[in-house]
């Protein structure tokens, strides 16, 4: 019984419940009657053959035209253009104005009864209104047009035929101009449909499009590293062990028919160990832009699925990595100067000449705890060697700082460094913490006392954006550090897994190497001036995604 319905051939591809909705959609029926077609989702191939269209016209070509008005109003010089209607308004009783978008470019499309009446396209003005009033914001259309110019001298396009609907919009978009808090709206609704379907409202509110910014950011990063002769690589997302960082992994299962071993696999937490294996294999300058997964909670700066940049360069020490981080961030800020926070830009680029301010972890701890640096180093050296936090707790108690007596040494040192971050890295400028306690940096090389790790973390306004090491390349010390991590773990899932295969691979010789990791999503938040990570992700955070 469906076959007599003009929308059956489209609807039969959908679920039965959807078929009922499509068949009874009043707008589809009205469009079918007005435009005298049963196919409101036509094939472009069929349309181009029907109208003998050789190629579409990019709106960029229209906007760049530079001819006098007389040449613009040439009805004979016509062409076909396709696009999405982003805005529509009536202009009196005889005209309609539309904003048409294609490839992120827009142009005004004006339909005026007086001009079209002379072309005998419509039998009367009522039919003219029926055709052009039937078009809605969100519709995709194809239209036969010529170039013209409005009273302000702006190039526009005018039709010489009735528009052809390519795809009608059947669901109402949300008028975000009526909502003061976009972040709350996006958490309840399909974010990408809000931001893209109502771009006209967003544009008036000067909201930055994170999808476009991310694409441009990736191009900037790749261009920067390509010019320095880095090689972009890909490493596995799935393995028996996640490795590379302290975090709880996602565990999945491989089908029994496709494996002879245990089917349990983990999504990678970080690509670090894979990338260092490539350094060992002889690739001296490499980087990877990709996804990582950590089975943790969601907050304003964390999402279980996230993007990162990891860079490794042989024969580079920590100072080289600081310079690399400075020049990369400077390049990004210069490229995105128009949207970068003005105060942040001036503090980093102008006042500091593109250099990071530095806070030494051990030196600053000695000042805060009112103890000489050498004495603190001796205490840390003893504590790390014997996995004993009693001397540190005693030192803290003298400063009226109390911690549980059963706290692990690693968690205690992490807490102390967290305090430094909050106290000294909250300014609106790039600040790095350097020379972390070695006990919380198992993948970094250490000084001769085995207390300071050659590592830095970059913070802006208290948020971490970069993490860099002079990489540990002694396979025996590396294994010792990983074993020590295992012995101190409070939560087994949040400690880096013991990777004997990596330690064995290191025996082939990991040349002196510097490594730098960059949190892409947080960098996006910084550029887009967003305070929540879900605002810069195409479909929001994992909680948003699960609802779509």
XYZ file of C-alpha atoms in Angstrom:
548
model
C 0.000 0.000 0.000
C 3.041 2.267 0.333
C 3.922 2.209 -3.342
C 1.411 4.857 -4.388
C 3.001 7.287 -1.960
C 5.699 9.462 -3.604
C 8.000 9.085 -0.598
C 7.897 5.302 -0.402
C 11.132 4.783 -2.304
C 12.954 6.973 0.195
C 11.130 5.715 3.258
C 11.590 2.028 2.577
C 15.278 2.429 3.419
C 14.335 3.459 6.958
C 12.840 1.639 9.926
C 9.116 0.948 9.804
C 8.360 3.490 12.542
C 10.223 6.100 10.531
C 8.290 5.233 7.368
C 5.053 6.257 9.036
C 6.529 9.604 10.045
C 7.913 10.262 6.570
C 4.705 9.299 4.747
C 2.631 11.621 6.888
C 5.031 14.568 6.956
C 2.913 17.572 6.019
C 5.831 19.655 4.778
C 6.983 16.963 2.368
C 3.493 16.697 0.938
C 3.187 20.466 0.568
C 6.587 20.734 -1.146
C 5.684 17.883 -3.468
C 2.479 19.668 -4.514
C 4.077 23.101 -4.937
C 7.199 22.017 -6.798
C 5.395 19.287 -8.740
C 7.885 16.548 -7.936
C 7.760 13.236 -6.137
C 11.492 13.261 -5.464
C 12.536 15.779 -2.835
C 15.881 13.998 -2.324
C 17.031 13.929 -5.959
C 20.330 12.558 -7.189
C 22.765 15.271 -8.297
C 23.822 13.069 -11.188
C 20.218 12.930 -12.442
C 19.694 16.682 -12.019
C 22.894 17.589 -13.826
C 21.922 15.368 -16.719
C 18.391 16.809 -16.792
C 19.559 20.437 -16.906
C 22.808 19.777 -18.788
C 24.902 21.172 -15.937
C 28.615 20.686 -16.512
C 29.813 21.781 -13.071
C 28.676 23.637 -9.975
C 29.848 27.148 -9.119
C 31.707 27.832 -5.892
C 30.392 30.883 -4.050
C 33.971 32.099 -3.728
C 34.011 32.732 -7.474
C 30.855 34.829 -7.169
C 32.083 36.914 -4.249
C 35.392 37.644 -5.956
C 33.790 39.008 -9.135
C 34.995 42.484 -10.049
C 32.896 43.893 -12.880
C 30.726 46.948 -13.406
C 27.030 46.907 -12.509
C 25.864 46.826 -16.130
C 27.737 43.582 -16.717
C 26.390 42.090 -13.505
C 22.741 42.442 -14.517
C 23.196 40.358 -17.664
C 20.332 37.835 -17.675
C 22.040 35.838 -20.407
C 25.127 35.086 -18.292
C 23.521 32.472 -16.062
C 24.814 29.537 -14.069
C 23.652 27.001 -11.492
C 24.535 27.243 -7.831
C 23.834 24.965 -4.857
C 23.829 25.734 -1.166
C 22.082 25.705 2.184
C 19.650 28.448 3.190
C 21.032 30.058 6.351
C 18.629 32.985 6.621
C 15.363 34.090 5.058
C 13.231 37.212 5.268
C 10.328 38.716 3.382
C 10.901 42.102 1.759
C 7.486 43.635 1.322
C 4.825 41.858 -0.705
C 6.886 41.092 -3.782
C 10.349 39.906 -2.731
C 12.224 37.330 -0.673
C 15.795 37.590 0.596
C 17.840 34.477 1.406
C 21.371 33.896 2.658
C 22.879 30.916 0.817
C 25.927 29.056 2.156
C 28.430 26.791 0.439
C 31.902 25.800 1.656
C 31.584 28.218 4.607
C 31.040 31.099 2.181
C 27.767 32.985 1.934
C 25.964 35.179 -0.594
C 22.583 36.896 -0.724
C 20.020 35.387 -3.062
C 17.104 37.713 -3.929
C 13.838 36.693 -5.617
C 11.701 39.648 -6.792
C 8.303 39.240 -8.429
C 8.717 42.247 -10.725
C 11.833 40.767 -12.343
C 10.495 37.219 -12.555
C 7.066 38.230 -13.905
C 8.660 39.235 -17.209
C 10.179 35.753 -17.582
C 6.767 34.008 -17.514
C 7.960 31.518 -14.895
C 4.816 31.745 -12.779
C 1.206 32.181 -13.875
C 0.602 34.799 -11.165
C 2.087 36.349 -8.023
C 0.338 33.767 -5.844
C 2.285 30.950 -7.493
C 5.481 33.003 -7.065
C 4.788 33.296 -3.333
C 3.982 29.590 -3.048
C 7.330 28.595 -4.542
C 9.602 30.977 -2.667
C 7.715 31.040 0.619
C 7.956 27.233 0.701
C 11.725 27.487 1.140
C 12.867 27.318 4.766
C 16.094 27.963 6.667
C 18.038 24.703 6.582
C 16.850 23.603 3.124
C 19.486 22.644 0.571
C 18.605 23.980 -2.873
C 19.867 24.287 -6.427
C 18.963 27.421 -8.356
C 19.578 28.845 -11.841
C 20.840 32.414 -11.333
C 22.715 35.404 -12.676
C 24.920 37.916 -10.860
C 23.531 41.260 -9.804
C 24.299 43.979 -7.286
C 22.261 45.505 -4.455
C 21.952 49.161 -3.474
C 25.061 48.918 -1.280
C 27.120 47.696 -4.217
C 27.394 44.134 -2.885
C 27.323 41.266 -5.352
C 24.165 39.156 -5.066
C 22.484 36.480 -7.178
C 18.988 36.540 -8.701
C 17.010 33.546 -10.017
C 15.918 32.926 -13.581
C 13.942 29.830 -12.633
C 12.107 28.254 -9.734
C 14.453 26.730 -7.137
C 14.971 22.979 -7.021
C 14.971 21.454 -3.548
C 17.866 19.053 -2.985
C 17.126 18.219 0.667
C 14.320 19.744 2.757
C 14.722 20.460 6.448
C 12.047 18.521 8.310
C 12.969 19.310 11.919
C 12.911 22.771 13.444
C 16.281 24.211 14.396
C 16.780 25.857 17.761
C 16.922 29.635 17.893
C 19.979 29.995 20.116
C 19.484 33.756 20.189
C 16.731 33.034 22.728
C 19.136 31.189 25.056
C 21.624 33.043 27.239
C 23.618 29.957 28.230
C 24.699 27.977 25.165
C 26.701 25.511 27.253
C 23.566 24.300 29.048
C 21.693 24.084 25.771
C 24.418 22.016 24.121
C 24.493 19.548 26.994
C 20.845 18.691 26.387
C 20.765 18.749 22.614
C 22.738 17.623 19.596
C 25.445 20.281 19.777
C 26.598 20.120 16.193
C 23.065 20.608 14.859
C 22.636 23.668 17.049
C 25.934 25.230 16.055
C 25.685 24.438 12.343
C 21.957 24.748 11.660
C 21.738 28.091 13.431
C 25.093 29.516 12.425
C 23.472 32.842 11.570
C 22.520 33.376 15.216
C 25.916 32.177 16.413
C 27.685 34.532 14.046
C 25.826 37.537 15.430
C 26.871 36.471 18.928
C 30.495 36.184 17.779
C 30.776 32.542 18.783
C 33.918 30.903 17.380
C 33.350 27.730 15.351
C 35.536 25.057 17.022
C 35.265 22.644 14.086
C 36.928 25.162 11.772
C 39.474 26.215 14.411
C 40.508 22.596 15.057
C 41.061 21.941 11.359
C 43.189 25.077 11.058
C 45.100 24.219 14.252
C 46.037 20.807 12.854
C 47.294 22.444 9.654
C 49.398 24.912 11.674
C 50.922 22.139 13.800
C 51.693 19.924 10.813
C 53.190 22.811 8.844
C 55.343 23.851 11.828
C 56.710 20.325 12.339
C 57.043 19.542 8.638
C 59.275 22.597 8.245
C 61.500 21.136 10.968
C 61.683 17.821 9.065
C 59.520 15.832 11.467
C 57.775 12.728 10.177
C 54.105 12.183 11.051
C 53.457 8.593 12.112
C 50.631 6.390 13.381
C 50.863 3.889 16.217
C 48.438 1.187 17.469
C 45.320 2.102 19.424
C 44.779 -1.476 20.636
C 47.211 -3.705 22.500
C 47.370 -6.197 25.362
C 48.562 -3.350 27.620
C 47.676 0.331 27.325
C 50.926 1.784 28.761
C 52.533 5.204 28.505
C 50.830 6.951 31.435
C 49.153 6.470 34.811
C 45.439 5.983 34.142
C 42.614 3.467 34.175
C 42.346 1.811 30.716
C 39.345 0.823 28.626
C 39.245 -2.943 28.142
C 37.641 -4.576 25.128
C 37.462 -8.105 23.757
C 38.644 -9.579 20.478
C 36.492 -12.345 18.978
C 37.672 -15.896 19.683
C 37.654 -16.787 15.996
C 40.258 -14.081 15.232
C 42.843 -14.754 17.945
C 44.687 -17.708 19.438
C 45.463 -15.888 22.683
C 43.416 -14.196 25.382
C 40.907 -11.938 23.618
C 41.234 -9.089 26.141
C 42.663 -5.856 24.665
C 43.132 -2.326 25.987
C 42.685 1.017 24.240
C 45.851 3.066 24.474
C 46.237 5.646 27.208
C 49.154 7.341 25.442
C 51.268 6.559 22.342
C 54.545 7.305 24.141
C 56.108 3.840 24.276
C 55.227 3.071 20.651
C 56.769 6.324 19.481
C 59.981 5.676 21.409
C 60.171 2.255 19.762
C 60.151 4.089 16.412
C 62.974 6.320 17.683
C 64.903 3.138 18.532
C 64.162 1.867 15.014
C 65.947 4.874 13.520
C 63.284 7.548 12.955
C 64.927 10.528 14.633
C 62.146 13.155 14.404
C 58.563 11.945 14.673
C 55.169 13.112 15.876
C 51.634 11.793 16.147
C 48.328 13.656 16.253
C 45.740 11.215 17.483
C 43.200 9.888 19.944
C 43.832 8.462 23.402
C 41.439 6.897 25.897
C 41.355 7.011 29.689
C 38.594 5.292 31.632
C 38.004 8.191 33.977
C 35.289 10.667 34.904
C 34.081 13.680 32.937
C 34.616 17.263 34.054
C 35.293 20.645 32.460
C 38.793 19.670 31.272
C 38.555 15.870 30.998
C 36.808 13.539 28.567
C 37.557 9.787 28.354
C 38.290 10.158 24.625
C 40.689 12.984 23.847
C 43.176 14.234 21.247
C 46.869 14.823 21.819
C 50.055 15.708 19.999
C 53.228 13.804 20.907
C 56.614 14.863 19.505
C 59.933 13.015 19.853
C 63.352 14.133 18.697
C 66.619 12.294 19.125
C 69.635 14.112 20.620
C 67.421 16.686 22.361
C 67.529 17.432 26.085
C 64.986 19.151 28.325
C 66.139 22.639 27.363
C 65.655 21.770 23.686
C 62.111 20.617 24.502
C 61.412 23.902 26.281
C 62.503 25.823 23.184
C 60.385 23.552 20.967
C 57.342 24.128 23.189
C 57.914 27.885 23.183
C 58.281 28.160 19.416
C 55.268 25.906 18.762
C 52.997 27.872 21.100
C 54.290 31.150 19.685
C 53.475 29.976 16.151
C 49.951 29.020 17.244
C 49.347 32.333 19.023
C 50.619 34.330 16.041
C 48.394 32.360 13.666
C 45.328 32.770 15.868
C 46.091 36.305 17.039
C 42.589 37.508 16.115
C 40.926 35.144 18.588
C 43.639 34.642 21.235
C 42.963 36.360 24.549
C 44.610 39.784 24.218
C 46.113 39.821 27.711
C 47.521 36.302 27.313
C 48.954 37.165 23.900
C 50.660 40.307 25.211
C 52.050 38.565 28.299
C 53.622 35.769 26.249
C 54.504 37.297 22.880
C 55.227 40.924 23.831
C 56.343 41.040 27.484
C 58.092 37.659 27.644
C 59.213 37.613 23.997
C 57.724 34.156 23.481
C 59.513 32.604 26.474
C 58.016 30.530 29.281
C 58.288 31.689 32.875
C 59.862 28.959 35.038
C 59.207 27.540 38.498
C 61.639 24.872 39.750
C 59.712 22.248 41.738
C 62.462 21.341 44.216
C 63.665 24.910 44.723
C 60.128 26.168 45.305
C 59.306 23.311 47.687
C 62.391 24.150 49.748
C 61.213 27.755 50.070
C 57.641 26.799 50.947
C 58.804 24.240 53.527
C 61.449 26.596 54.935
C 64.314 24.163 54.425
C 67.588 24.414 52.515
C 67.550 22.912 49.029
C 70.393 20.491 49.794
C 68.661 19.279 52.963
C 65.412 18.730 51.062
C 67.273 16.808 48.367
C 68.840 14.546 51.011
C 65.403 13.878 52.527
C 63.920 13.124 49.120
C 66.862 10.932 48.162
C 66.402 8.818 51.304
C 62.606 8.734 50.908
C 62.664 7.674 47.257
C 65.332 5.045 47.814
C 63.562 3.384 50.757
C 59.959 4.180 49.780
C 59.572 5.935 53.128
C 57.565 9.137 53.511
C 58.082 9.647 57.268
C 60.764 12.348 56.958
C 58.687 14.289 54.434
C 55.579 14.065 56.633
C 57.617 15.290 59.606
C 58.879 18.223 57.560
C 55.338 19.058 56.477
C 54.002 18.923 60.038
C 56.476 21.645 61.040
C 54.772 23.845 58.435
C 51.329 22.939 59.787
C 50.573 20.804 56.749
C 48.973 17.491 57.613
C 48.471 14.399 55.487
C 47.182 10.902 56.349
C 49.968 8.751 57.754
C 49.168 5.907 55.340
C 49.388 8.039 52.199
C 51.704 6.548 49.577
C 54.941 8.344 48.767
C 53.915 8.823 45.157
C 50.510 10.264 46.070
C 52.120 12.537 48.659
C 54.591 13.991 46.152
C 51.852 14.354 43.543
C 49.786 16.309 46.064
C 52.719 18.622 46.850
C 53.274 19.336 43.161
C 49.544 19.946 42.686
C 49.806 22.603 45.384
C 52.668 24.260 43.496
C 50.574 24.281 40.325
C 47.685 26.034 42.056
C 49.913 28.521 43.865
C 52.412 29.494 41.170
C 50.898 28.556 37.785
C 47.519 30.296 37.818
C 48.509 33.497 36.011
C 47.250 34.413 32.540
C 50.579 33.577 30.918
C 52.555 30.406 30.063
C 54.424 29.127 33.146
C 56.344 25.867 33.351
C 57.036 23.700 36.376
C 60.436 22.074 35.845
C 62.503 19.401 37.579
C 59.703 17.365 39.147
C 60.358 14.778 41.871
C 61.626 11.659 40.123
C 59.212 9.415 42.034
C 56.276 10.766 39.972
C 58.135 10.807 36.644
C 59.166 7.195 35.882
C 59.680 7.737 32.143
C 62.040 10.714 32.512
C 65.782 10.804 33.122
C 66.883 11.923 36.602
C 69.764 13.922 38.029
C 72.656 12.233 39.866
C 70.821 12.344 43.211
C 67.891 10.543 41.617
C 65.493 13.148 43.045
C 64.908 15.604 40.178
C 63.402 14.419 36.911
C 64.294 16.305 33.740
C 60.706 17.216 33.013
C 58.456 20.224 32.603
C 54.730 20.890 32.565
C 53.230 24.009 30.966
C 50.321 25.782 32.654
C 48.181 28.756 31.678
C 45.626 29.954 34.223
C 46.252 26.790 36.218
C 45.413 24.425 33.341
C 48.060 22.023 32.000
C 48.751 22.153 28.243
C 52.155 20.507 27.755
C 54.220 17.779 29.405
C 57.813 17.146 28.322
C 60.712 14.877 29.301
C 64.273 14.150 28.567
C 63.351 10.505 28.061
C 64.785 7.749 30.230
C 66.943 5.632 27.902
C 68.663 3.329 30.405
C 66.687 0.044 30.126
C 67.724 -1.094 33.608
C 66.800 2.152 35.360
C 63.579 2.251 33.339
C 62.567 -1.206 34.506
C 63.535 -0.332 38.073
C 61.346 2.803 37.959
C 58.357 0.880 36.598
C 58.759 -1.851 39.223
C 58.896 0.836 41.917
C 55.647 2.296 40.557
C 53.976 -1.088 40.894
C 55.086 -1.456 44.518
C 53.627 1.931 45.505
C 50.286 1.729 43.762
C 47.106 2.593 45.680
C 44.768 1.795 42.795
C 46.174 -0.938 40.485
C 44.254 0.438 37.503
C 45.736 3.929 37.804
C 49.392 2.911 37.751
C 51.297 2.461 34.513
C 51.382 -1.224 33.637
C 54.708 -3.031 33.754
C 55.897 -3.318 30.150
C 58.792 -5.777 29.991
C 58.663 -5.843 26.186
C 59.370 -2.120 26.035
C 62.266 -2.436 28.483
C 63.714 -5.238 26.353
C 63.304 -3.130 23.196
C 65.270 -0.338 24.894
C 68.309 -2.638 24.947
C 68.636 -2.087 21.187
C 69.570 1.475 22.124
C 67.265 4.451 22.627
C 69.479 7.400 21.738
C 69.214 10.516 23.923
C 65.701 11.739 23.163
C 63.403 14.588 24.115
C 59.641 14.124 24.152
C 56.825 16.677 24.244
C 53.097 16.036 24.681
C 50.414 18.662 23.975
C 46.751 18.461 25.005
C 44.930 19.427 21.818
C 41.451 19.650 23.335
C 42.608 21.973 26.111
C 44.492 24.072 23.575
C 41.242 24.298 21.616
C 39.462 25.496 24.756
C 42.110 28.183 25.186
C 41.817 29.429 21.601
C 38.018 29.316 21.551
C 37.735 30.921 25.017
C 35.641 28.018 26.277
C 35.609 26.807 29.888
C 34.206 23.346 29.212
C 35.739 20.663 27.004
C 32.357 19.589 25.614
C 32.048 23.010 23.932
C 34.973 22.344 21.575
C 34.115 18.731 20.671
C 32.006 18.212 17.541
C 29.352 16.228 19.399
C 30.172 17.154 23.001
C 31.676 14.984 25.720
C 30.934 11.298 26.238
C 27.770 12.064 28.233
C 26.444 14.172 25.335
C 27.442 11.531 22.796
C 25.551 8.778 24.613
C 22.314 10.762 24.230
C 22.604 11.253 20.466
